[in-house]
Short mmCIF file of C-alpha atoms in Angstrom, two decimals:
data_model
loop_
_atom_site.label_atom_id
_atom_site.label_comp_id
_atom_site.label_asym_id
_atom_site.label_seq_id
_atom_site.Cartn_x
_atom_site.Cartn_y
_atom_site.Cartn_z
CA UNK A 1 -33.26 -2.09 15.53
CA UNK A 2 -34.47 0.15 12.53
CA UNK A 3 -32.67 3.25 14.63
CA UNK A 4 -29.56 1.37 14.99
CA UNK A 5 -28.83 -0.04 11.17
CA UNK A 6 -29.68 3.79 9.94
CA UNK A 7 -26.88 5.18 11.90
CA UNK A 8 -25.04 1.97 11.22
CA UNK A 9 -25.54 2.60 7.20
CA UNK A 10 -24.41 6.34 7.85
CA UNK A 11 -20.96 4.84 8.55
CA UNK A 12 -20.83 1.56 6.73
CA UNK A 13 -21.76 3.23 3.57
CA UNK A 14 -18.75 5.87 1.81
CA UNK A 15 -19.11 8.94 3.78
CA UNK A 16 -18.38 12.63 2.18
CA UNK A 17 -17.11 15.08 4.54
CA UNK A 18 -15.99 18.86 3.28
CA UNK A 19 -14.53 21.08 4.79
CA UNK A 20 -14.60 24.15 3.07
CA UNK A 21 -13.15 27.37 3.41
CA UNK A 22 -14.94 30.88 2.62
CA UNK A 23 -12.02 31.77 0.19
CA UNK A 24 -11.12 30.08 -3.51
CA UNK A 25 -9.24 26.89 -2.65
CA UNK A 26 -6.01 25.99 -4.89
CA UNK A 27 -6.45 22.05 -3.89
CA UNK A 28 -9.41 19.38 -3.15
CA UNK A 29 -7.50 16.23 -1.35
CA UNK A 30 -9.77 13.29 -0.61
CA UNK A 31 -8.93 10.98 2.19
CA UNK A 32 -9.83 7.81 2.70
CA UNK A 33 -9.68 6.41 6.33
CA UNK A 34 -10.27 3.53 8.50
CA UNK A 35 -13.70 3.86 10.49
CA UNK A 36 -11.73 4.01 13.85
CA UNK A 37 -10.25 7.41 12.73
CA UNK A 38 -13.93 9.14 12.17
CA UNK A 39 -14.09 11.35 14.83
CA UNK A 40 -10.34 12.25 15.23
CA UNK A 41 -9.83 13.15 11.46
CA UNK A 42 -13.30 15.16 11.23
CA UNK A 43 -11.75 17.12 13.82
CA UNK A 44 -8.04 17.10 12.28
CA UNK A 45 -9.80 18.32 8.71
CA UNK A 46 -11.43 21.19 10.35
CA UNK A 47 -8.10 22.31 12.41
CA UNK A 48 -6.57 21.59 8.84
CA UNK A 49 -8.42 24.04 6.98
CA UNK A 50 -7.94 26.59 9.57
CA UNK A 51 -4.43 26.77 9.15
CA UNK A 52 -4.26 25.92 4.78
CA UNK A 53 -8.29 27.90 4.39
CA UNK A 54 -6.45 27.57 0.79
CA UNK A 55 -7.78 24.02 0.57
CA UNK A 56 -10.36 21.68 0.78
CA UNK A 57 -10.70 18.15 2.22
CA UNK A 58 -13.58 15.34 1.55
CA UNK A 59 -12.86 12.75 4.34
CA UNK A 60 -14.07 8.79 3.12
CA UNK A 61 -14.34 6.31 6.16
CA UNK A 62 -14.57 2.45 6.19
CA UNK A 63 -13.42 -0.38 6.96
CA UNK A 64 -9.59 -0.51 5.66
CA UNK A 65 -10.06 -3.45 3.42
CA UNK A 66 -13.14 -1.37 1.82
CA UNK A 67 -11.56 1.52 1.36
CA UNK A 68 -8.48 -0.53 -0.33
CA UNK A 69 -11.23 -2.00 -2.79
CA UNK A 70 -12.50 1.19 -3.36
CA UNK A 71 -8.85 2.38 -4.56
CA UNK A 72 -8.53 -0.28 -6.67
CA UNK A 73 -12.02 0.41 -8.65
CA UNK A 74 -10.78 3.83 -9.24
CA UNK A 75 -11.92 5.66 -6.49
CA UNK A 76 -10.07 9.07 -6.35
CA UNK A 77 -8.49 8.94 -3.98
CA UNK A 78 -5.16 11.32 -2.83
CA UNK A 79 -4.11 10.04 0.87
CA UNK A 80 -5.27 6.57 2.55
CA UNK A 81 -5.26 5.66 5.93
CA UNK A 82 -5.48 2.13 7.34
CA UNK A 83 -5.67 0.65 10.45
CA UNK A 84 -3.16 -2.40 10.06
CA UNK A 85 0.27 -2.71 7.75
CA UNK A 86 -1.47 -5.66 6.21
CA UNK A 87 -4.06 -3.58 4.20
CA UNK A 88 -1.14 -0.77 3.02
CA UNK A 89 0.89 -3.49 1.96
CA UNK A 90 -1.35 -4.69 -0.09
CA UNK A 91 -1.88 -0.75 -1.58
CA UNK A 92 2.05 -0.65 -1.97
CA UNK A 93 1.66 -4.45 -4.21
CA UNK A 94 -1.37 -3.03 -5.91
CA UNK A 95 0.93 0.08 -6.78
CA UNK A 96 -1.68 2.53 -5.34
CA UNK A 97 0.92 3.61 -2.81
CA UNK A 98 4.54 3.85 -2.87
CA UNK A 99 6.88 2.72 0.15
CA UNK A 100 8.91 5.71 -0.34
CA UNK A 101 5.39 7.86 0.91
CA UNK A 102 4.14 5.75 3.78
CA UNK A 103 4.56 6.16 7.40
CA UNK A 104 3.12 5.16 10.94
CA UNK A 105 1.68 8.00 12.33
CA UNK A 106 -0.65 6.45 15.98
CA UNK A 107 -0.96 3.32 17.24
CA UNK A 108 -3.85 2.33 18.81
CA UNK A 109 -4.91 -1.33 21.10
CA UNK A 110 -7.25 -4.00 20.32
CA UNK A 111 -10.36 -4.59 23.38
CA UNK A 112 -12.93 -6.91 23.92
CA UNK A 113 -16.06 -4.79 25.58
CA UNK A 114 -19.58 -6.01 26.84
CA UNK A 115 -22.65 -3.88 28.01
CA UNK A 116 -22.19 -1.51 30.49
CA UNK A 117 -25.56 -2.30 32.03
CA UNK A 118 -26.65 -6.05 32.45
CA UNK A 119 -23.23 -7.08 30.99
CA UNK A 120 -21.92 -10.52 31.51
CA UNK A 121 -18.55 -10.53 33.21
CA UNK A 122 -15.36 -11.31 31.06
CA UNK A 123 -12.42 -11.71 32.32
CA UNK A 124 -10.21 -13.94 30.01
CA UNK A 125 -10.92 -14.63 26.53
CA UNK A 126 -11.85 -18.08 27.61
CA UNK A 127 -15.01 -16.58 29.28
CA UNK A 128 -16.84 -16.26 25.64
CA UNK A 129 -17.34 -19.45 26.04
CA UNK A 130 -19.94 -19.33 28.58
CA UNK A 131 -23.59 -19.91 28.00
CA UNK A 132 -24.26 -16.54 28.26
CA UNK A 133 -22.84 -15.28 25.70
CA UNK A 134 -24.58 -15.94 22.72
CA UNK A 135 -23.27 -13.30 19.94
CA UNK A 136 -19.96 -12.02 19.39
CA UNK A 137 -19.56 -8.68 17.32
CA UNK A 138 -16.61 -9.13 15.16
CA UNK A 139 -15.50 -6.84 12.26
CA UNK A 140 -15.20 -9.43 9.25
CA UNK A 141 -11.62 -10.88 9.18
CA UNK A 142 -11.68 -10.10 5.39
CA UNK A 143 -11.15 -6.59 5.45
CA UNK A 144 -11.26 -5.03 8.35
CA UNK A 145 -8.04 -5.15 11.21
CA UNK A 146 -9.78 -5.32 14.23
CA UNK A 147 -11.29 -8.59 13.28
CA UNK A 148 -8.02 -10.09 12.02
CA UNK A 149 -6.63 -8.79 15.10
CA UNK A 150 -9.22 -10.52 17.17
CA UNK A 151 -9.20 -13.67 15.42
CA UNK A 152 -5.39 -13.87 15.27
CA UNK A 153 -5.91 -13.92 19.18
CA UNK A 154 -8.52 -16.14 19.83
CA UNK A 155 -6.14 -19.06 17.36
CA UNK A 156 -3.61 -17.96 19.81
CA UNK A 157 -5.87 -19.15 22.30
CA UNK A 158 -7.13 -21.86 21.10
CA UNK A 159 -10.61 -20.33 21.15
CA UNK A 160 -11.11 -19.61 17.20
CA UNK A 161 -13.10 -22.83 16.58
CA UNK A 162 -15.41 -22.92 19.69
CA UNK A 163 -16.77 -19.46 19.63
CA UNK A 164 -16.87 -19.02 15.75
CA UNK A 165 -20.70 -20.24 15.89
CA UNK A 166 -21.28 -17.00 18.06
CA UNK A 167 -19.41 -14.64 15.56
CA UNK A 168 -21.46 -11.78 14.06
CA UNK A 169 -19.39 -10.88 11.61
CA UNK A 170 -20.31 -6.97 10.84
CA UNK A 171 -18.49 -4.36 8.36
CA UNK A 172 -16.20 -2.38 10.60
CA UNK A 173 -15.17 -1.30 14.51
CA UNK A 174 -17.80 0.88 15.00
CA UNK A 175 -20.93 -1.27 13.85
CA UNK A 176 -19.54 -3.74 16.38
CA UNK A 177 -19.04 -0.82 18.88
CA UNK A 178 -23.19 -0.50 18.50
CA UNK A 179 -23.88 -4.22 18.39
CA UNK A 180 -22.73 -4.40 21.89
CA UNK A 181 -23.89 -0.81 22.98
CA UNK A 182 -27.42 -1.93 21.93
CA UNK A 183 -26.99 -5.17 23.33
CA UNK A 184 -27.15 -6.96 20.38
CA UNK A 185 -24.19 -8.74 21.14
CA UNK A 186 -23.40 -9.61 24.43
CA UNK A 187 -19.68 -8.97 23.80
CA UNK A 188 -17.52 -7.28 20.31
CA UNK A 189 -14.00 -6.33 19.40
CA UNK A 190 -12.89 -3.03 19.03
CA UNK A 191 -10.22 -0.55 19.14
CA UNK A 192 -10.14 1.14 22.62
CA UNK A 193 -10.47 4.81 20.74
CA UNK A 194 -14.06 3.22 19.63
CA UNK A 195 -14.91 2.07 23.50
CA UNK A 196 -13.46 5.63 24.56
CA UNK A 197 -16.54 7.45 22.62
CA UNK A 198 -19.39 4.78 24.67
CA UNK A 199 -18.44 4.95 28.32
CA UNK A 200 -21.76 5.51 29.06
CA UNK A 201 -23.00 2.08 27.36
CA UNK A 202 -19.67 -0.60 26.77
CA UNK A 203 -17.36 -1.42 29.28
CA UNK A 204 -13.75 -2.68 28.16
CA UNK A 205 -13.52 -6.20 29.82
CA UNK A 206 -10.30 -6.99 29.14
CA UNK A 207 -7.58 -5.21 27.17
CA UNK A 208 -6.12 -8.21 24.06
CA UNK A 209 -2.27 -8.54 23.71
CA UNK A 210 -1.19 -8.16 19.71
CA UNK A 211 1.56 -9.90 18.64
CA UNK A 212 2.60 -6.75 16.36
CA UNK A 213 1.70 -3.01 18.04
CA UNK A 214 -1.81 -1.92 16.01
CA UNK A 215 0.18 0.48 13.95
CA UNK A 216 -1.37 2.94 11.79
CA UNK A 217 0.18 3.80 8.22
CA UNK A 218 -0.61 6.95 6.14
CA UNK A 219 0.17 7.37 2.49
CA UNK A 220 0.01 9.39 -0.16
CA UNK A 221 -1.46 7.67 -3.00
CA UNK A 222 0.25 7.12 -6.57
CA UNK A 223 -3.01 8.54 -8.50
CA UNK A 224 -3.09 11.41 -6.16
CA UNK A 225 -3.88 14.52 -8.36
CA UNK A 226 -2.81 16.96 -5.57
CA UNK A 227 0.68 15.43 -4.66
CA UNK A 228 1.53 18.73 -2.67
CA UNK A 229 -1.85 18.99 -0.61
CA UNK A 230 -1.31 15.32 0.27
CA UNK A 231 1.65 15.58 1.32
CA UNK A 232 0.78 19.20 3.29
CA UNK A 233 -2.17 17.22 4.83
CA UNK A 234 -0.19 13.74 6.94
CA UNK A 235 2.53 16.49 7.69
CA UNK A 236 -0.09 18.05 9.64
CA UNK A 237 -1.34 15.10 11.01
CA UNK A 238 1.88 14.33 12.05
CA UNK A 239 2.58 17.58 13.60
CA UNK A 240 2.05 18.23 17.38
CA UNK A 241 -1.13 19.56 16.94
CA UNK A 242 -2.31 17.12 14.80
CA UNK A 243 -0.66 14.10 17.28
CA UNK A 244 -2.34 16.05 20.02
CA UNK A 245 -6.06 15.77 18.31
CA UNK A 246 -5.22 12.09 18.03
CA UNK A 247 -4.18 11.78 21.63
CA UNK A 248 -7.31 13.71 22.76
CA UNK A 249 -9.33 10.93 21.05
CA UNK A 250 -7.30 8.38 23.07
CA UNK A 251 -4.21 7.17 20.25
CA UNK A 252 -0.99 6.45 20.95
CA UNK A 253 2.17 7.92 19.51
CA UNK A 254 3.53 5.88 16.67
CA UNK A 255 6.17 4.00 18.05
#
């Protein structure tokens, strides 16, 4: 397990990415974005620097909630992006964002996956029930989306109560993406962009039906000390090559 938790902690912990350019850069932005995002914006920062070699970007990931705490202990940061409404409204109470500067810029689908080898066979949500199925990897319902997606769900179901004694609750998408990949857990919750990147290792059992799309907002922040880069940087996300990076990495168009 040793392997596992120190490419776990290599996520879970805040994570500095630059991207630098050979020339003098006139800005520094620092973005802070939900785990599910990791590969798609590493690549989105490099294309990003290609095009503005004028600036430099530090990318941040965690789990949303996290990354809102962060914010609100002062992190700098100058553009956050979460992977629910529910964690930028509470940036827009806390006054770290304004309405004015967020949009929805991919949506994405919630999954329930299970080993690819030795797996046990889920059909319904119902089936995590079964004996054989002892551990559940579940990001915590606190602060990160894909677990308040998943429990929102499983109330829906009427399932909340009788599985919670098989929850793992773990920090974010992707430690619950390794859970299962390891077989830690014989099933976990994720975002299908997170199964996408393990076809060798989870299999998506069953695809979960959200009562809201999983929408994801992007926002300049109100501390932001580089207002124009920040701005400069989710215009490029939002522009058809940055859409098409997302799409690559399996996202949806914001609807």
């Amino acid at each position: 397990m040793s392997h596992m938790y120190t490419r776990l902690n290599a996520i879970i912990t805040t994570i500095g990415l630059c991207v630098i350019s050979n020339s003098s850069f006139a800005a520094s932005i620092s973005v802070s974005a939900a785990t599910s995002l990791y590969n798609a914006f590493q690549d989105i920062a490099k294309a990003y620097v290609q095009q503005y070699p004028e600036d430099q970007v530090q990318l941040n990931f965690g789990a949303s909630g996290a990354l809102l705490q962060q914010m609100q202990n002062g992190a700098p940061v100058d553009v956050f992006a979460s992977a629910d409404q529910q964690t930028m409204d509470q940036a827009q109470a806390r006054n770290l964002v304004q309405a004015k500067d967020r949009i929805n810029f991919v949506n994405n689908k919630l999954v329930l996956i299970t080993p690819k080898k030795g797996g046990v066979t889920v059909r319904s949500l119902k089936d995590l029930q079964q004996n054989g199925i002892k551990h559940i990897a579940l990001g915590n319902p606190a602060y990160t989306p894909a677990g308040r997606y998943a429990q929102a769900a499983m109330e829906q179901a009427h399932l909340w109560n009788k599985v919670q004694p098989k929850i793992v609750n773990v920090n974010n998408v992707r430690q619950a993406l390794d859970y299962v990949a390891n077989q830690s857990a014989e099933a976990g919750f994720v975002f299908g962009t997170d199964a996408a990147i393990m076809p060798d290792k989870v299999s998506v059992a069953i695809t979960i039906p959200t009562r809201k799309p999983v929408s994801y907002p992007i926002a300049k922040t109100v501390a932001s000390k580089e207002p124009a880069a920040a701005y400069r940087f989710i215009r490029f996300i939002r522009s058809a090559k940055g859409q098409q990076i997302l799409k690559n990495y399996g996202f949806q168009g914001a609807s």
